[in-house]
């Protein structure tokens, strides 16, 4: 049983205009087996939350806490967070020239487990995960994300999720840029991971479409760096009909734009 607890989190980032507050008091708890959808308009701070959980150095936590099973996540280095069981699928996965998918996965698995995986079982695991995600076996020998299409990058993120077996996964817009077939394949991968390991999921998305395939237990709406509303799956259905307008008007717009 794992519990990720985020309490009154405030985060700033350095921009040309100086220190800018992005998250203004986010509180959220994700437990083993639970799926939480975080929805919200562009620029509301969803990716900032994901990066802060993962430990991206650009984001400064000015107050609040993040703990995993009571352990202080903010005191951990990025690799320690991964070893503790946290996983981030990035909105924009990065290319790693010169590192093949095979080597990358094996190195990550070894770092997370503290020992190299037994070669036969590991090779079988990776092959099976790739087959399930309809990834051509040739991808194993390609450099990570280099020349991958948007959809291929997202499948590679879910491949990592399936073979690294984290406790809590943050999936940042894993649905963006996917056609319906790819969306189904990727969602099936997440659901397999949920069934196999009781994964807790923080599913960040702008659109409700992926929630037809990955059922959320809780839905949180993020606006201007805060959770503006929370509910169950019915809240997602409402957002599908109404969009984010009623949250955003007068909150997210710069004053000048509202007056104009
Ligand atoms: N590294 C950064 N440098 C400058 N501004 C940033 C950075 N990261 C986020 N921001 C700003 O913070 C706000 C929230 O961004 P983000 O967390 O990416 O939102 P979302 O993922 O909800 O679209 C935006 O206004 C964005 O421009
Ligand atoms: Mg984002």
PDB file of C-alpha atoms and ligand atoms in Angstrom, residues 46-47 91 172-173, ligand 2:
ATOM      1  CA  UNK A  46      -0.716  20.611 -14.383  1.00  0.00           C
ATOM      2  CA  UNK A  47       2.724  19.885 -15.833  1.00  0.00           C
ATOM      3  CA  UNK A  91       4.041  15.404 -21.712  1.00  0.00           C
ATOM      4  CA  UNK A 172       1.143  13.967 -18.059  1.00  0.00           C
ATOM      5  CA  UNK A 173      -1.108  14.223 -21.119  1.00  0.00           C
TER       6      UNK A 173
HETATM    7 MG1  LIG B   2       1.021  20.491 -19.403  1.00  0.00          MG
END
